[in-house]
CSV table of C-alpha atoms and ligand atoms in Angstrom, one decimal:
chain,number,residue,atom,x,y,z
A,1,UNK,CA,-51.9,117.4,185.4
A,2,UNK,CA,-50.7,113.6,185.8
A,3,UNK,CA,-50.1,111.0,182.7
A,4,UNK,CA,-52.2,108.2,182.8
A,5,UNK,CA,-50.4,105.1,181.5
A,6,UNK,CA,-51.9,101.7,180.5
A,7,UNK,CA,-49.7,98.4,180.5
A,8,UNK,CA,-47.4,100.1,183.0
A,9,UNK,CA,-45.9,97.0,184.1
A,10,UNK,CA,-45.3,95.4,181.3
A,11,UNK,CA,-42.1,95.5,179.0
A,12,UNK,CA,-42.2,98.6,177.4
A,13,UNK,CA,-44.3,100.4,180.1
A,14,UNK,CA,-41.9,99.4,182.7
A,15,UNK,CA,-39.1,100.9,180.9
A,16,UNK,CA,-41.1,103.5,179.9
A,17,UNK,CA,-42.4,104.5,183.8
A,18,UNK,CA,-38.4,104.6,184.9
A,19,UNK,CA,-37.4,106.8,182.3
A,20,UNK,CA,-40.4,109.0,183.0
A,21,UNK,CA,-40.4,108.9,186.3
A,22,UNK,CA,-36.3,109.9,186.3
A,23,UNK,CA,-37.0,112.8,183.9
A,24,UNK,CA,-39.6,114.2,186.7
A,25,UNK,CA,-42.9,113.3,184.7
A,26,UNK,CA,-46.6,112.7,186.9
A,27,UNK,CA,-47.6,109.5,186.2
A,28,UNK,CA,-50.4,107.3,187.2
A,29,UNK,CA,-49.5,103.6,186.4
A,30,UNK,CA,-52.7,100.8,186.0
A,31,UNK,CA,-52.0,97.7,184.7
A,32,UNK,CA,-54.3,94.2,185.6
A,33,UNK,CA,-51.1,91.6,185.6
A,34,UNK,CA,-52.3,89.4,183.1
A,35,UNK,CA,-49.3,89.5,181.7
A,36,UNK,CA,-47.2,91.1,183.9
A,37,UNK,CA,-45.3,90.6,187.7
A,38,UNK,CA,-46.4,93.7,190.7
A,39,UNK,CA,-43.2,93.0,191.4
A,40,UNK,CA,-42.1,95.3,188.4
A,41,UNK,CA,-44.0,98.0,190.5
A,42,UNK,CA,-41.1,97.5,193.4
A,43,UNK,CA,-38.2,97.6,190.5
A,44,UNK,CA,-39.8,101.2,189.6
A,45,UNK,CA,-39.5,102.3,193.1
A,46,UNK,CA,-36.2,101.1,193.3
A,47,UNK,CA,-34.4,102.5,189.9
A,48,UNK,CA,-36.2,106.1,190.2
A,49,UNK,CA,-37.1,106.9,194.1
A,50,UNK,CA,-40.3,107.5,193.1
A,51,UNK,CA,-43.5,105.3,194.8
A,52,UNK,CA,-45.7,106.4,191.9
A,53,UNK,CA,-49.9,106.0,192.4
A,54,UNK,CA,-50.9,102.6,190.3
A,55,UNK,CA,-54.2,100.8,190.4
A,56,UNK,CA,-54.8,97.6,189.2
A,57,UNK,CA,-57.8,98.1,186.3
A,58,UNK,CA,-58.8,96.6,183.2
A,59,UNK,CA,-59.9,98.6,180.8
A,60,UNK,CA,-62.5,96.2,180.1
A,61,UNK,CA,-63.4,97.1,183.0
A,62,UNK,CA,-65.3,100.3,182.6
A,63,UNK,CA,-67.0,100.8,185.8
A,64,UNK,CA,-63.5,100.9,187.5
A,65,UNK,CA,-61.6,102.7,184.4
A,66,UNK,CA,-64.1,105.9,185.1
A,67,UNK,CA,-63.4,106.1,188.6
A,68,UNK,CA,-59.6,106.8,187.5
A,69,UNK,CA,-61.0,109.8,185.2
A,70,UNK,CA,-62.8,111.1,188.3
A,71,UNK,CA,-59.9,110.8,190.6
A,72,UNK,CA,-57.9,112.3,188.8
A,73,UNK,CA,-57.2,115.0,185.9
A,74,UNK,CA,-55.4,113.8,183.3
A,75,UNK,CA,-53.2,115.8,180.7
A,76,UNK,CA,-52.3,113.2,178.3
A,77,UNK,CA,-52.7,108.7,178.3
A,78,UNK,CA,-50.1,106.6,177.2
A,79,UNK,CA,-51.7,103.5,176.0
A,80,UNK,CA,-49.4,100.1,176.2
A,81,UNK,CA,-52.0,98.1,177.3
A,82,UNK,CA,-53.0,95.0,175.3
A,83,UNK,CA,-52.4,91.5,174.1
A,84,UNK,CA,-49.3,90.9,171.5
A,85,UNK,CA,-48.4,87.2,170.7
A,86,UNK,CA,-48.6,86.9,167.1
A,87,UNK,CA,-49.6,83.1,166.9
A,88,UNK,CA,-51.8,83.3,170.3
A,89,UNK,CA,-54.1,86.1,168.2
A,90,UNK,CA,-54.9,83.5,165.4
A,91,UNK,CA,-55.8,81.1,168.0
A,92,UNK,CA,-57.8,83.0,169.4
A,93,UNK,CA,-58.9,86.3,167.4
A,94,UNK,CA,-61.9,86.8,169.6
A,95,UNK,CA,-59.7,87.2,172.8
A,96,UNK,CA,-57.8,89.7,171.2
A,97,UNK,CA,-60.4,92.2,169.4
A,98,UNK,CA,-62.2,92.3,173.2
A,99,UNK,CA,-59.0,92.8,174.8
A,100,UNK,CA,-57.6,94.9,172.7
A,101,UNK,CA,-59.9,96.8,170.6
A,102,UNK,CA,-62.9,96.9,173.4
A,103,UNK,CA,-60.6,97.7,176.1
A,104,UNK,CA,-59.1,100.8,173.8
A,105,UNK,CA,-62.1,101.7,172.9
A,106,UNK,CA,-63.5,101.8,176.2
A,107,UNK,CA,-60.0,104.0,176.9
A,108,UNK,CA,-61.0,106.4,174.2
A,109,UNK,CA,-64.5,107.0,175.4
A,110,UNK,CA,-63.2,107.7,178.6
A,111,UNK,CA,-61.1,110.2,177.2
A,112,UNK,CA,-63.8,111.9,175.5
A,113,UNK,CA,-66.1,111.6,178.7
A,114,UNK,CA,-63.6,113.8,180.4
A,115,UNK,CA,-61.7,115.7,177.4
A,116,UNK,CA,-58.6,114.3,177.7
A,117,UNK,CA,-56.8,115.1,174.4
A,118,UNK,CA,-53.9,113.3,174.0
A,119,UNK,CA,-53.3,110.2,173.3
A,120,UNK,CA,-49.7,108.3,172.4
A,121,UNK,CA,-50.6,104.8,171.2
A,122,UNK,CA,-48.1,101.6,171.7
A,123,UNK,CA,-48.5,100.4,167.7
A,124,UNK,CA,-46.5,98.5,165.8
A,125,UNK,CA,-44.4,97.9,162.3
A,126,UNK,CA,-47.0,95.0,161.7
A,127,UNK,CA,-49.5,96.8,160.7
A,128,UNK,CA,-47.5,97.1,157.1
A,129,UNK,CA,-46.9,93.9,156.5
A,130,UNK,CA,-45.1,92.8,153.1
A,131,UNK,CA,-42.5,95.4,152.1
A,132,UNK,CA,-44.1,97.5,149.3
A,133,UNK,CA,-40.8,99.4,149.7
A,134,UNK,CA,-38.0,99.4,152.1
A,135,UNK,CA,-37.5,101.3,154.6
A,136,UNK,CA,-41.1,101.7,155.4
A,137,UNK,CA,-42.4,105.5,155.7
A,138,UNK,CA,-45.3,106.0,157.6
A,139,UNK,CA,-46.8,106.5,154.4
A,140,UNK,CA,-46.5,102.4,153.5
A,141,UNK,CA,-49.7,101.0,153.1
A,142,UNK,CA,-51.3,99.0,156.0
A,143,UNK,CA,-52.0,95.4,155.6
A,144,UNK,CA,-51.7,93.3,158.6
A,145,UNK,CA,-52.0,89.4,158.0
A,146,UNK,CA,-52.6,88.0,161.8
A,147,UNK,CA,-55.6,89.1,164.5
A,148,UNK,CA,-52.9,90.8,166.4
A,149,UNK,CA,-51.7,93.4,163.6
A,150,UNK,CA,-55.9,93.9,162.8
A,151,UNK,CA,-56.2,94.7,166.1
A,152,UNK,CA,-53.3,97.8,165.8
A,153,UNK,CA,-54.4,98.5,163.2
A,154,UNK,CA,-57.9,98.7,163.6
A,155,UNK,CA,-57.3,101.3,166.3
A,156,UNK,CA,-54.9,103.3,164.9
A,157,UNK,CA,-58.2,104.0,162.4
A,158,UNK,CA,-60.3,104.7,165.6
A,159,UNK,CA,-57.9,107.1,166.4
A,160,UNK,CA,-57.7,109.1,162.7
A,161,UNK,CA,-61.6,108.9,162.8
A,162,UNK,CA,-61.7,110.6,166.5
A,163,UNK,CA,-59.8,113.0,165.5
A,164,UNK,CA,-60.5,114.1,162.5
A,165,UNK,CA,-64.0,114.6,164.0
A,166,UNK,CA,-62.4,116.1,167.3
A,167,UNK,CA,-60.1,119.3,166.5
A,168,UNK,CA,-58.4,120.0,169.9
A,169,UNK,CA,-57.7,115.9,170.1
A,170,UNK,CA,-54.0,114.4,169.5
A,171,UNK,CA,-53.5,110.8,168.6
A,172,UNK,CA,-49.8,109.8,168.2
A,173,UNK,CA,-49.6,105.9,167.2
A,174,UNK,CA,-46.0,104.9,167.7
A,175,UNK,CA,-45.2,102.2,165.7
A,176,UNK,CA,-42.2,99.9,166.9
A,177,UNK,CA,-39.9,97.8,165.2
A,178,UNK,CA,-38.1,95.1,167.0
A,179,UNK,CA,-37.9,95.7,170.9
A,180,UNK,CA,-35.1,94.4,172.5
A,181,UNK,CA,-32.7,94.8,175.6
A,182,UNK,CA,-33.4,95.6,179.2
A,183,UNK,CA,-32.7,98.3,181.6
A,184,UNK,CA,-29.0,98.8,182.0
A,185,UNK,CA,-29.3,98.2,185.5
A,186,UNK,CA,-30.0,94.4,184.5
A,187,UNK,CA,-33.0,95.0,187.3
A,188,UNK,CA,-35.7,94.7,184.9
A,189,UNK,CA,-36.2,93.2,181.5
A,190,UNK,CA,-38.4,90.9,179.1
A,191,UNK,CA,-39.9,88.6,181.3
A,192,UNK,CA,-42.4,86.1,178.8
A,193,UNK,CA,-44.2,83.5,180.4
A,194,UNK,CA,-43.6,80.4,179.0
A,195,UNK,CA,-41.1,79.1,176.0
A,196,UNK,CA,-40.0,82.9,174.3
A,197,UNK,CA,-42.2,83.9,171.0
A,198,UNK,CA,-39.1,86.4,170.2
A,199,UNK,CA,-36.1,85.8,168.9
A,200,UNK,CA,-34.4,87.8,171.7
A,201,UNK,CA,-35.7,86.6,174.9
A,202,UNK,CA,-35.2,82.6,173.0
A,203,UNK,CA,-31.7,83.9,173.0
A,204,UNK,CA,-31.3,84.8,176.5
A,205,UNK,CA,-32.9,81.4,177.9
A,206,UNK,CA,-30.7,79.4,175.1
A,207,UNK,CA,-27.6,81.1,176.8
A,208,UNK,CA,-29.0,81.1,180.9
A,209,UNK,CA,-28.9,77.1,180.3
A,210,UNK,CA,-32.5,77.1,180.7
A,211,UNK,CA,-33.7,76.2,176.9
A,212,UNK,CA,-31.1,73.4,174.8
A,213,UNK,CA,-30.9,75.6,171.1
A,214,UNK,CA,-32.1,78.5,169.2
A,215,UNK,CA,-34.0,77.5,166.6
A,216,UNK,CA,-33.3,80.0,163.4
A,217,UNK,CA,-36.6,80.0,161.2
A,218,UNK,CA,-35.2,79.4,157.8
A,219,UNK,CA,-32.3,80.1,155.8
A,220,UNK,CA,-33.2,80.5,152.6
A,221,UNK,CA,-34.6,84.3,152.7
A,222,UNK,CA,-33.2,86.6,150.2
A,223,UNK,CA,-31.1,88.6,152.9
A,224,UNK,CA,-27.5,89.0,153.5
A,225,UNK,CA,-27.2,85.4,155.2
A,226,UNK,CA,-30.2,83.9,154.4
A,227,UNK,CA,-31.5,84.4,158.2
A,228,UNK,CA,-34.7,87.4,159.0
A,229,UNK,CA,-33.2,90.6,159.0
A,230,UNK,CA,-35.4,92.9,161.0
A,231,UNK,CA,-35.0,96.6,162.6
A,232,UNK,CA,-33.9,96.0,166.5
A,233,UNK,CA,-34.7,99.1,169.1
A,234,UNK,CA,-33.2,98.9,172.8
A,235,UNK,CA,-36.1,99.4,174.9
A,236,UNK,CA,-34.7,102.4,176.6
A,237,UNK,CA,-34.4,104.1,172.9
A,238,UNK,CA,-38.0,103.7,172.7
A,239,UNK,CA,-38.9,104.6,176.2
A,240,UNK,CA,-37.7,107.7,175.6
A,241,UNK,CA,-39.4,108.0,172.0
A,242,UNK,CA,-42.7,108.0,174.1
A,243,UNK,CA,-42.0,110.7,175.8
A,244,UNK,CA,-40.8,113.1,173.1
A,245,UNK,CA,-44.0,112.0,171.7
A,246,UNK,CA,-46.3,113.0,174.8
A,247,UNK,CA,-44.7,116.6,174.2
A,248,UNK,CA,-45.6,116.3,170.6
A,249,UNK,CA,-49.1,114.9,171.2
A,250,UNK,CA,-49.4,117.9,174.1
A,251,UNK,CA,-48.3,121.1,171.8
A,252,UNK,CA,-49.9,119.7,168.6
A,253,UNK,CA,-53.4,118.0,167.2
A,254,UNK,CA,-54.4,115.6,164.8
A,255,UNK,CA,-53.3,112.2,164.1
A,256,UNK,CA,-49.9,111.3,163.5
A,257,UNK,CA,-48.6,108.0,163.1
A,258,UNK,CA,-44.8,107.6,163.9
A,259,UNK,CA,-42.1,105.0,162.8
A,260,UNK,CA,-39.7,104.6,166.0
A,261,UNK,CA,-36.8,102.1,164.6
A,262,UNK,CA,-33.3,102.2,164.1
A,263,UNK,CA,-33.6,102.4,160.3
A,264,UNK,CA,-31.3,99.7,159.7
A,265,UNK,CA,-31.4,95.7,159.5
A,266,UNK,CA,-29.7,93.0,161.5
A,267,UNK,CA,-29.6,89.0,160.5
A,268,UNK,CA,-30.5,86.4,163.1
A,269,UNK,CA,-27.0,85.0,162.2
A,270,UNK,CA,-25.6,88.5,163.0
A,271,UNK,CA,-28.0,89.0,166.3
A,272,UNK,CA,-26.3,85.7,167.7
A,273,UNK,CA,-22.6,86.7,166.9
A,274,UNK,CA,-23.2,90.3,168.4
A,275,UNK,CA,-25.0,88.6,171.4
A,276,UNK,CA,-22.0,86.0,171.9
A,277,UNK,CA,-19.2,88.2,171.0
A,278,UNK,CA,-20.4,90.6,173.4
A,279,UNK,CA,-21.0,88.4,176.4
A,280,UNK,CA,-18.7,86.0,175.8
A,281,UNK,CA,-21.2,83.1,175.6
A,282,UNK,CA,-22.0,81.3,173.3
A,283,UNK,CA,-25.9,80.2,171.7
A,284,UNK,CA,-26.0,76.9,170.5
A,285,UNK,CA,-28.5,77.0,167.2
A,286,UNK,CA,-29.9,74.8,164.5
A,287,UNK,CA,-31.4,75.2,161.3
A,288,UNK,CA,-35.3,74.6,160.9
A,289,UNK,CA,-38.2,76.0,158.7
A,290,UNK,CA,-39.4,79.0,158.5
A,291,UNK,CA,-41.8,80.3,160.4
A,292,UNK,CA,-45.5,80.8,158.9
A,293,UNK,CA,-46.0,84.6,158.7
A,294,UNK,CA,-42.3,85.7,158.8
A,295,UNK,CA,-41.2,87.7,156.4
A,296,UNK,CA,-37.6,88.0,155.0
A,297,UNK,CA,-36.6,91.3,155.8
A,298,UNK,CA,-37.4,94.8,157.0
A,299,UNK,CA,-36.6,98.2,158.9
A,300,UNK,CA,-37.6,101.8,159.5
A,301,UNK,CA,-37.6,105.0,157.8
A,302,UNK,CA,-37.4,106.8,161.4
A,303,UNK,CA,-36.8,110.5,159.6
A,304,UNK,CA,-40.6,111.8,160.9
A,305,UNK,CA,-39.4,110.7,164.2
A,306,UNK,CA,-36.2,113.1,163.7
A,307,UNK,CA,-38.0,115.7,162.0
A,308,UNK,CA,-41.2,115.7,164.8
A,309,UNK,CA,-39.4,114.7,168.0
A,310,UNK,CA,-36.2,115.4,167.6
A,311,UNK,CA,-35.6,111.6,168.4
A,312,UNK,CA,-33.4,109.0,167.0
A,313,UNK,CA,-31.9,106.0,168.6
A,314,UNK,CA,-28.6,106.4,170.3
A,315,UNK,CA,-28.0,102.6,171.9
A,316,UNK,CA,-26.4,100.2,169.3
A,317,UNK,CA,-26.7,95.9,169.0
A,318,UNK,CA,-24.0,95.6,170.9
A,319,UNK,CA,-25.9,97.5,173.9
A,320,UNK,CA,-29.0,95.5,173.3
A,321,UNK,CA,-27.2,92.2,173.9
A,322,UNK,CA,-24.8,93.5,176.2
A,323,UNK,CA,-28.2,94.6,178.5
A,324,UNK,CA,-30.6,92.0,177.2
A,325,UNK,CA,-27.8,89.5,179.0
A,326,UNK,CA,-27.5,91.6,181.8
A,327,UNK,CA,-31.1,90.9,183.2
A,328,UNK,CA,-31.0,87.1,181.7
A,329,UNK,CA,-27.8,86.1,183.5
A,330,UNK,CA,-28.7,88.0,187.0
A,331,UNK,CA,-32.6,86.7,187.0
A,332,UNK,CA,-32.3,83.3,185.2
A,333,UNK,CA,-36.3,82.9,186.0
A,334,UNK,CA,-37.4,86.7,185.6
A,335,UNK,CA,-39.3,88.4,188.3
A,336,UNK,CA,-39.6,84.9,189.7
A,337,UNK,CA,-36.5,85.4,191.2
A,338,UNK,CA,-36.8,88.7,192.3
B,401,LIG,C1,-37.4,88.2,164.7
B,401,LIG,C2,-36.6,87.3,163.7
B,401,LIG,C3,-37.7,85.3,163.1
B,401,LIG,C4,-37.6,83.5,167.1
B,401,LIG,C5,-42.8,90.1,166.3
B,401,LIG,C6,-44.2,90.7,166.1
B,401,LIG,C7,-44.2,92.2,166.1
B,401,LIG,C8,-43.5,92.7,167.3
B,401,LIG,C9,-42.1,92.1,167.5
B,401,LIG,C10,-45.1,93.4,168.9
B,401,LIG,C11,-37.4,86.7,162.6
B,401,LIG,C12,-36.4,85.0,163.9
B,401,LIG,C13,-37.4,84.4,166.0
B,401,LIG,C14,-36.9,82.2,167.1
B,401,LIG,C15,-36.0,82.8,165.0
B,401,LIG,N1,-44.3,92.4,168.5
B,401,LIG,N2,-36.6,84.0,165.0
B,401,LIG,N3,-36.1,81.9,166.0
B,401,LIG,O1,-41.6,88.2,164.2
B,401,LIG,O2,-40.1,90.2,163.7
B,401,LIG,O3,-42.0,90.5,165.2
B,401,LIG,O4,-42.3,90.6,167.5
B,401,LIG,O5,-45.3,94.4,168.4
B,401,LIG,O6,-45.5,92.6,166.0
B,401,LIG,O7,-44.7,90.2,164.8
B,401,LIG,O8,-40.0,89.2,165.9
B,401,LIG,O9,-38.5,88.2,167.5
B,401,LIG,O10,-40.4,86.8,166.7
B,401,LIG,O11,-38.5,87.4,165.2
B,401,LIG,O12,-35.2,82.5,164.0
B,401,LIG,O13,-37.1,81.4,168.0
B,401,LIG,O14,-36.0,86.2,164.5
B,401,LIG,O15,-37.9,84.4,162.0
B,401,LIG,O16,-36.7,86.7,161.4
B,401,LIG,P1,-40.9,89.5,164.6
B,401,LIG,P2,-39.4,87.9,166.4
């Protein structure tokens, strides 16, 4: 029985597929490219061996999204699929509730069609918004404040509803922190188009040559330095939270949302010093506003992650940087140069 997985080029699907793919899982990879390279389908091939099937779909698409159900018999889906730039979503809410919502929904239905029970769902600490308390549990409430967090969510709701009204149906929402690093190959890595949303990717373009200064969003928070604090996650941490999840969403039902952080904070201030510390470069920055929406500070309570999957993170900051830089400084331009 193969695992279908959605958004399998993109940043955390990539990392995701290698990992997968190296621990001997079936997979199925579709993605549409909107905002990925196919040239992350060659990097695949080349870190695991492994040629896996992928088809390029939309899953607004629905016509072609059933004849993937037909060809195949699926176990379990692994959803990564869907729009995420915070600012682009208030721009444009419309783009994102048909891209993301429609397109998951359309996803789910499929599912149902041909009773395919288990779903792990790429969500996100947005959906808490303000800190209540800190850490968050899973058990924080949900307010998102931008089209993009609605949109999690909104189907993280879809999900609880489908299953509570579905008994044999699992629906794992995994809901990341901060992403950050890159395969420690330095062969694949965050690969925005344009000028870098994140702080992280901003970092590595600052340092490359190819952007003049970080600019740190306000100073005047009420955290250790002043700076953002947020919980940071090396992507490969994460990949393999997804697939201690699958096993979860495979032996159990229901729907469980799950917190996969580090459960601790790091500065900006702090995040450049690791980052030039470790690569002996340095990040020229300046001081500016904040930024509308941020907020000062917070992190994970990643215990139901222990306690579930047996999962916690084992890379540190100083491997996030250390790979982060590796993939900047060998592809200055991305997959562009590959
Ligand atoms: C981190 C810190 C900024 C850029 C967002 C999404 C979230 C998730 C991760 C998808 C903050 C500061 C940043 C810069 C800066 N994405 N910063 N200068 O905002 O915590 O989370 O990305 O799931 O949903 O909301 O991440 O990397 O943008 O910011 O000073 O040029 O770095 O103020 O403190 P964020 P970020």
């Amino acid at each position: 029985m193969s695992i279908l997985v959605t958004g399998a080029t993109g940043f955390i699907g990539s990392h995701f597929c290698v990992e997968a793919l190296a621990q001997g899982l079936d997979l199925v990879l579709v993605d549409n490219f909107e905002n990925s390279s196919e040239k992350v389908l060659d990097k695949i091939e080349l870190l695991t061996g492994v040629k896996p099937d992928f088809h390029q779909v939309d899953l607004r698409d629905t016509e072609k999204l059933e004849s993937l159900f037909k060809d195949y018999s699926f176990e379990s889906v692994v959803h990564f699929a869907g729009y995420k730039a915070v600012g682009e979503s208030s721009a444009d809410p419309l783009m994102y509730y048909r891209n993301n919502i429609v397109g998951s929904l359309n996803l789910l239905e499929m599912m149902k069609r041909y009773e395919v029970n288990n779903l792990v769902f790429s969500s996100s600490a947005t959906v808490y918004s303000d800190p209540v308390f800190n850490p968050y549990t899973e058990e924080h409430r949900k307010l998102p404040i931008n089209p993009y967090g609605n949109t999690k969510s909104m189907f993280e709701d879809i999900m609880q509803d489908y299953a509570a009204a579905n008994p044999h149906f699992s629906a794992v929402p995994l809901r990341y922190f901060n992403p950050i690093g890159a395969h420690p190959s330095g062969e694949m890595g965050e690969d925005p188009k344009g000028i870098p949303n994140n702080l992280m990717p901003f970092i590595t373009k600052v340092a490359v040559g190819q952007l003049k200064e970080l600019q740190v969003f306000g100073d005047d928070y009420d955290t250790v330095d002043g700076t953002g604090v947020r919980d940071y996650i090396h992507v490969m941490d994460l990949a393999e939270g997804h697939i201690r999840a699958i096993a979860f969403a495979e032996n159990n039902t229901g729907y469980t949302p799950i917190n996969l952080g580090a459960g601790k904070g790091y500065s900006v201030l702090e995040v450049i010093k690791a980052f030039e510390q470790q690569n002996n470069t340095s990040v020229p920055y300046k001081v500016v506003a904040r930024r509308a929406g941020d907020l000062a500070q917070y992190w994970a309570d990643a215990t139901r992650a222990k306690d579930l999957l047996d999962w916690e993170t084992q890379l540190t900051i100083e491997d996030m940087v250390k790979d982060s830089w590796g993939w900047q400084k060998k592809y200055p331009n991305g997959f562009n140069d590959c």
